[in-house]
PDB file of C-alpha atoms in Angstrom:
ATOM      1  CA  MET P   6     -20.341 -18.133  47.766  1.00 88.00           C
ATOM      2  CA  ILE P   7     -21.277 -18.397  51.417  1.00 92.00           C
ATOM      3  CA  ASP P   8     -18.549 -16.510  53.238  1.00 94.00           C
ATOM      4  CA  LYS P   9     -19.924 -16.524  56.788  1.00 96.00           C
ATOM      5  CA  ILE P  10     -22.247 -18.766  58.791  1.00 96.00           C
ATOM      6  CA  SER P  11     -23.792 -17.799  62.131  1.00 97.00           C
ATOM      7  CA  ILE P  12     -25.690 -20.403  64.157  1.00 97.00           C
ATOM      8  CA  HIS P  13     -27.623 -19.811  67.377  1.00 97.00           C
ATOM      9  CA  ASN P  14     -29.188 -22.531  69.555  1.00 96.00           C
ATOM     10  CA  PHE P  15     -28.975 -25.327  66.993  1.00 96.00           C
ATOM     11  CA  GLN P  16     -28.313 -28.598  68.837  1.00 94.00           C
ATOM     12  CA  SER P  17     -25.003 -28.150  70.714  1.00 92.00           C
ATOM     13  CA  LEU P  18     -24.115 -24.929  68.841  1.00 95.00           C
ATOM     14  CA  GLN P  19     -25.300 -22.098  71.060  1.00 94.00           C
ATOM     15  CA  ASP P  20     -23.505 -19.162  69.436  1.00 96.00           C
ATOM     16  CA  VAL P  21     -21.157 -19.994  66.564  1.00 95.00           C
ATOM     17  CA  SER P  22     -19.876 -17.784  63.752  1.00 96.00           C
ATOM     18  CA  LEU P  23     -17.462 -19.091  61.164  1.00 95.00           C
ATOM     19  CA  GLU P  24     -15.935 -17.318  58.192  1.00 95.00           C
ATOM     20  CA  LEU P  25     -15.653 -19.618  55.181  1.00 92.00           C
ATOM     21  CA  LYS P  26     -13.141 -19.601  52.347  1.00 91.00           C
ATOM     22  CA  PRO P  27     -13.391 -21.467  49.020  1.00 88.00           C
ATOM     23  CA  LEU P  28     -12.001 -24.491  50.893  1.00 87.00           C
ATOM     24  CA  THR P  29     -12.740 -24.718  54.603  1.00 87.00           C
ATOM     25  CA  VAL P  30     -11.826 -27.794  56.615  1.00 86.00           C
ATOM     26  CA  ILE P  31     -13.596 -28.287  59.939  1.00 86.00           C
ATOM     27  CA  VAL P  32     -11.708 -30.466  62.400  1.00 87.00           C
ATOM     28  CA  GLY P  33     -12.016 -31.126  66.104  1.00 88.00           C
ATOM     29  CA  PRO P  34     -12.466 -33.782  68.744  1.00 89.00           C
ATOM     30  CA  SER P  35     -15.543 -35.988  68.974  1.00 88.00           C
ATOM     31  CA  SER P  36     -18.711 -34.238  70.168  1.00 87.00           C
ATOM     32  CA  SER P  37     -17.361 -30.761  69.399  1.00 89.00           C
ATOM     33  CA  GLY P  38     -20.170 -29.810  66.968  1.00 90.00           C
ATOM     34  CA  LYS P  39     -18.735 -30.602  63.518  1.00 90.00           C
ATOM     35  CA  SER P  40     -21.708 -32.733  62.467  1.00 89.00           C
ATOM     36  CA  ALA P  41     -24.167 -30.284  64.048  1.00 93.00           C
ATOM     37  CA  PHE P  42     -22.611 -27.554  61.885  1.00 93.00           C
ATOM     38  CA  ILE P  43     -23.231 -29.613  58.737  1.00 90.00           C
ATOM     39  CA  ARG P  44     -26.795 -30.392  59.872  1.00 91.00           C
ATOM     40  CA  ALA P  45     -27.375 -26.652  60.356  1.00 93.00           C
ATOM     41  CA  LEU P  46     -26.245 -25.995  56.764  1.00 91.00           C
ATOM     42  CA  ARG P  47     -28.604 -28.713  55.557  1.00 89.00           C
ATOM     43  CA  ALA P  48     -31.452 -27.192  57.597  1.00 91.00           C
ATOM     44  CA  LEU P  49     -30.862 -23.779  56.012  1.00 92.00           C
ATOM     45  CA  ALA P  50     -30.636 -25.170  52.479  1.00 89.00           C
ATOM     46  CA  ALA P  51     -33.607 -27.532  52.752  1.00 86.00           C
ATOM     47  CA  ASN P  52     -36.067 -25.822  55.162  1.00 86.00           C
ATOM     48  CA  ARG P  53     -35.805 -28.396  57.907  1.00 84.00           C
ATOM     49  CA  ARG P  54     -39.097 -28.562  59.721  1.00 83.00           C
ATOM     50  CA  GLY P  55     -39.769 -29.208  63.367  1.00 84.00           C
ATOM     51  CA  THR P  56     -38.115 -27.924  66.508  1.00 87.00           C
ATOM     52  CA  ASP P  57     -36.272 -30.977  67.852  1.00 90.00           C
ATOM     53  CA  PHE P  58     -32.911 -29.426  66.871  1.00 92.00           C
ATOM     54  CA  ILE P  59     -33.387 -26.323  69.052  1.00 93.00           C
ATOM     55  CA  THR P  60     -30.916 -26.353  71.954  1.00 93.00           C
ATOM     56  CA  HIS P  61     -32.522 -27.804  75.091  1.00 93.00           C
ATOM     57  CA  GLY P  62     -33.995 -25.028  77.219  1.00 92.00           C
ATOM     58  CA  GLU P  63     -34.061 -22.460  74.405  1.00 93.00           C
ATOM     59  CA  ARG P  64     -37.098 -21.264  72.452  1.00 93.00           C
ATOM     60  CA  THR P  65     -35.590 -20.194  69.142  1.00 93.00           C
ATOM     61  CA  ALA P  66     -32.842 -21.371  66.793  1.00 95.00           C
ATOM     62  CA  SER P  67     -31.449 -19.487  63.810  1.00 95.00           C
ATOM     63  CA  ILE P  68     -29.014 -20.215  61.016  1.00 96.00           C
ATOM     64  CA  SER P  69     -27.700 -17.310  58.944  1.00 97.00           C
ATOM     65  CA  ALA P  70     -25.530 -17.378  55.849  1.00 96.00           C
ATOM     66  CA  HIS P  71     -23.900 -14.294  54.358  1.00 96.00           C
ATOM     67  CA  LEU P  72     -23.194 -14.613  50.649  1.00 95.00           C
ATOM     68  CA  THR P  73     -20.871 -12.643  48.408  1.00 94.00           C
ATOM     69  CA  SER P  74     -21.086 -12.884  44.654  1.00 89.00           C
ATOM     70  CA  SER P  75     -20.136 -11.032  41.506  1.00 89.00           C
ATOM     71  CA  ASP P  76     -23.908 -10.947  40.948  1.00 86.00           C
ATOM     72  CA  PRO P  77     -25.271  -8.143  43.174  1.00 84.00           C
ATOM     73  CA  LEU P  78     -28.661  -9.910  43.252  1.00 83.00           C
ATOM     74  CA  ARG P  79     -27.049 -12.744  45.239  1.00 87.00           C
ATOM     75  CA  THR P  80     -25.125 -10.790  47.873  1.00 94.00           C
ATOM     76  CA  GLY P  81     -26.526 -10.443  51.368  1.00 95.00           C
ATOM     77  CA  THR P  82     -27.814 -12.548  54.242  1.00 96.00           C
ATOM     78  CA  VAL P  83     -30.347 -15.387  54.448  1.00 96.00           C
ATOM     79  CA  THR P  84     -31.621 -16.512  57.865  1.00 96.00           C
ATOM     80  CA  LEU P  85     -33.806 -19.463  58.810  1.00 94.00           C
ATOM     81  CA  THR P  86     -35.497 -19.046  62.205  1.00 93.00           C
ATOM     82  CA  ARG P  87     -37.397 -21.798  64.004  1.00 92.00           C
ATOM     83  CA  SER P  88     -39.284 -21.297  67.259  1.00 91.00           C
ATOM     84  CA  THR P  89     -41.104 -23.493  69.758  1.00 90.00           C
ATOM     85  CA  GLN P  90     -43.421 -20.554  70.457  1.00 85.00           C
ATOM     86  CA  THR P  91     -46.240 -19.092  68.402  1.00 75.00           C
ATOM     87  CA  SER P  92     -43.913 -16.640  66.673  1.00 73.00           C
ATOM     88  CA  PRO P  93     -43.652 -17.511  62.991  1.00 73.00           C
ATOM     89  CA  ASN P  94     -40.966 -19.755  61.623  1.00 88.00           C
ATOM     90  CA  SER P  95     -39.411 -17.877  58.760  1.00 92.00           C
ATOM     91  CA  TYR P  96     -36.761 -17.246  56.180  1.00 92.00           C
ATOM     92  CA  THR P  97     -35.476 -13.690  56.021  1.00 94.00           C
ATOM     93  CA  VAL P  98     -33.479 -12.335  53.075  1.00 95.00           C
ATOM     94  CA  ILE P  99     -31.544  -9.095  53.542  1.00 95.00           C
ATOM     95  CA  PRO P 100     -29.818  -8.092  50.283  1.00 95.00           C
ATOM     96  CA  ASP P 101     -26.732  -5.865  50.416  1.00 93.00           C
ATOM     97  CA  ASP P 102     -27.753  -4.108  47.183  1.00 91.00           C
ATOM     98  CA  PRO P 103     -30.245  -1.266  47.785  1.00 91.00           C
ATOM     99  CA  ASN P 104     -31.592  -1.821  44.240  1.00 89.00           C
ATOM    100  CA  HIS P 105     -32.444  -5.482  44.877  1.00 89.00           C
ATOM    101  CA  PRO P 106     -36.172  -6.229  44.482  1.00 88.00           C
ATOM    102  CA  LEU P 107     -36.239  -7.715  48.008  1.00 89.00           C
ATOM    103  CA  HIS P 108     -34.506  -4.689  49.591  1.00 89.00           C
ATOM    104  CA  PRO P 109     -34.491  -3.744  52.478  1.00 93.00           C
ATOM    105  CA  LYS P 110     -35.596  -7.224  53.531  1.00 93.00           C
ATOM    106  CA  ALA P 111     -38.101  -9.932  52.703  1.00 93.00           C
ATOM    107  CA  GLU P 112     -39.612 -12.338  55.206  1.00 94.00           C
ATOM    108  CA  PHE P 113     -41.243 -15.618  54.202  1.00 92.00           C
ATOM    109  CA  THR P 114     -43.443 -17.167  56.893  1.00 87.00           C
ATOM    110  CA  LYS P 115     -45.732 -19.583  55.047  1.00 78.00           C
ATOM    111  CA  LEU P 116     -43.037 -22.174  54.512  1.00 74.00           C
ATOM    112  CA  GLY P 117     -44.841 -25.472  54.075  1.00 72.00           C
ATOM    113  CA  GLY P 118     -42.221 -28.056  53.194  1.00 76.00           C
ATOM    114  CA  ASP P 119     -40.290 -26.207  50.508  1.00 82.00           C
ATOM    115  CA  VAL P 120     -37.705 -23.473  50.496  1.00 87.00           C
ATOM    116  CA  PRO P 121     -39.394 -20.357  49.070  1.00 89.00           C
ATOM    117  CA  ALA P 122     -38.299 -19.793  45.465  1.00 87.00           C
ATOM    118  CA  PRO P 123     -36.771 -16.318  46.125  1.00 89.00           C
ATOM    119  CA  VAL P 124     -34.673 -17.831  48.940  1.00 90.00           C
ATOM    120  CA  SER P 125     -33.466 -20.714  46.729  1.00 88.00           C
ATOM    121  CA  GLU P 126     -32.670 -18.216  43.996  1.00 87.00           C
ATOM    122  CA  PHE P 127     -30.748 -15.995  46.407  1.00 89.00           C
ATOM    123  CA  LEU P 128     -28.801 -18.991  47.783  1.00 88.00           C
ATOM    124  CA  GLY P 129     -28.150 -20.281  44.258  1.00 85.00           C
ATOM    125  CA  ILE P 130     -29.719 -23.655  45.039  1.00 80.00           C
ATOM    126  CA  PRO P 131     -31.966 -24.982  42.258  1.00 71.00           C
ATOM    127  CA  THR P 132     -35.514 -25.920  43.189  1.00 62.00           C
ATOM    128  CA  GLU P 133     -36.281 -28.159  40.203  1.00 61.00           C
ATOM    129  CA  GLN P 134     -36.083 -31.768  41.400  1.00 51.00           C
ATOM    130  CA  ILE P 135     -32.331 -31.636  41.954  1.00 53.00           C
ATOM    131  CA  ALA P 136     -31.307 -33.160  45.255  1.00 57.00           C
ATOM    132  CA  LEU P 137     -28.789 -31.175  47.241  1.00 58.00           C
ATOM    133  CA  SER P 138     -26.045 -33.507  48.408  1.00 62.00           C
ATOM    134  CA  ILE P 139     -24.003 -32.601  51.464  1.00 65.00           C
ATOM    135  CA  ALA P 140     -21.625 -35.391  52.468  1.00 62.00           C
ATOM    136  CA  GLY P 141     -21.812 -36.571  56.050  1.00 64.00           C
ATOM    137  CA  GLN P 142     -19.234 -38.005  58.391  1.00 63.00           C
ATOM    138  CA  PHE P 143     -19.726 -41.633  57.363  1.00 67.00           C
ATOM    139  CA  ASP P 144     -20.379 -41.045  53.648  1.00 67.00           C
ATOM    140  CA  LYS P 145     -17.798 -42.317  51.182  1.00 66.00           C
ATOM    141  CA  PRO P 146     -15.812 -39.572  49.438  1.00 62.00           C
ATOM    142  CA  TYR P 147     -16.819 -38.708  45.896  1.00 55.00           C
ATOM    143  CA  LEU P 148     -15.817 -36.245  43.210  1.00 53.00           C
ATOM    144  CA  LEU P 149     -18.055 -34.138  41.019  1.00 47.00           C
TER     145      LEU P 149
END
């Protein structure tokens, strides 16, 4: 489960950290960043390409998710970094478990259009032709 999200320079979110519980409700007035927060989660989960979401005047944006799990192979932090500069765009995985095969950290810079398989595995998001569905503000409610 993702228990903490940190977002830096993603659209209107310059420096946001939010601890998540099994049910977290995000409320606020219009233009306060609720939709930008959801877009940041989508960017992390789906390897959003481009740099148009980087806060105006900034050079780098990052989205980090800390996960806790009963499975020690899926506990730690995943970060997606995008830059307008020549520095590489990357995913970084930092497992909490010192015995994890990716310990102390793994960086994936040749991203192409897909999320690297070890990152998907760590996040617990399947890579096999299953579309990740994150409901947006104007989507109709649905139950799984």
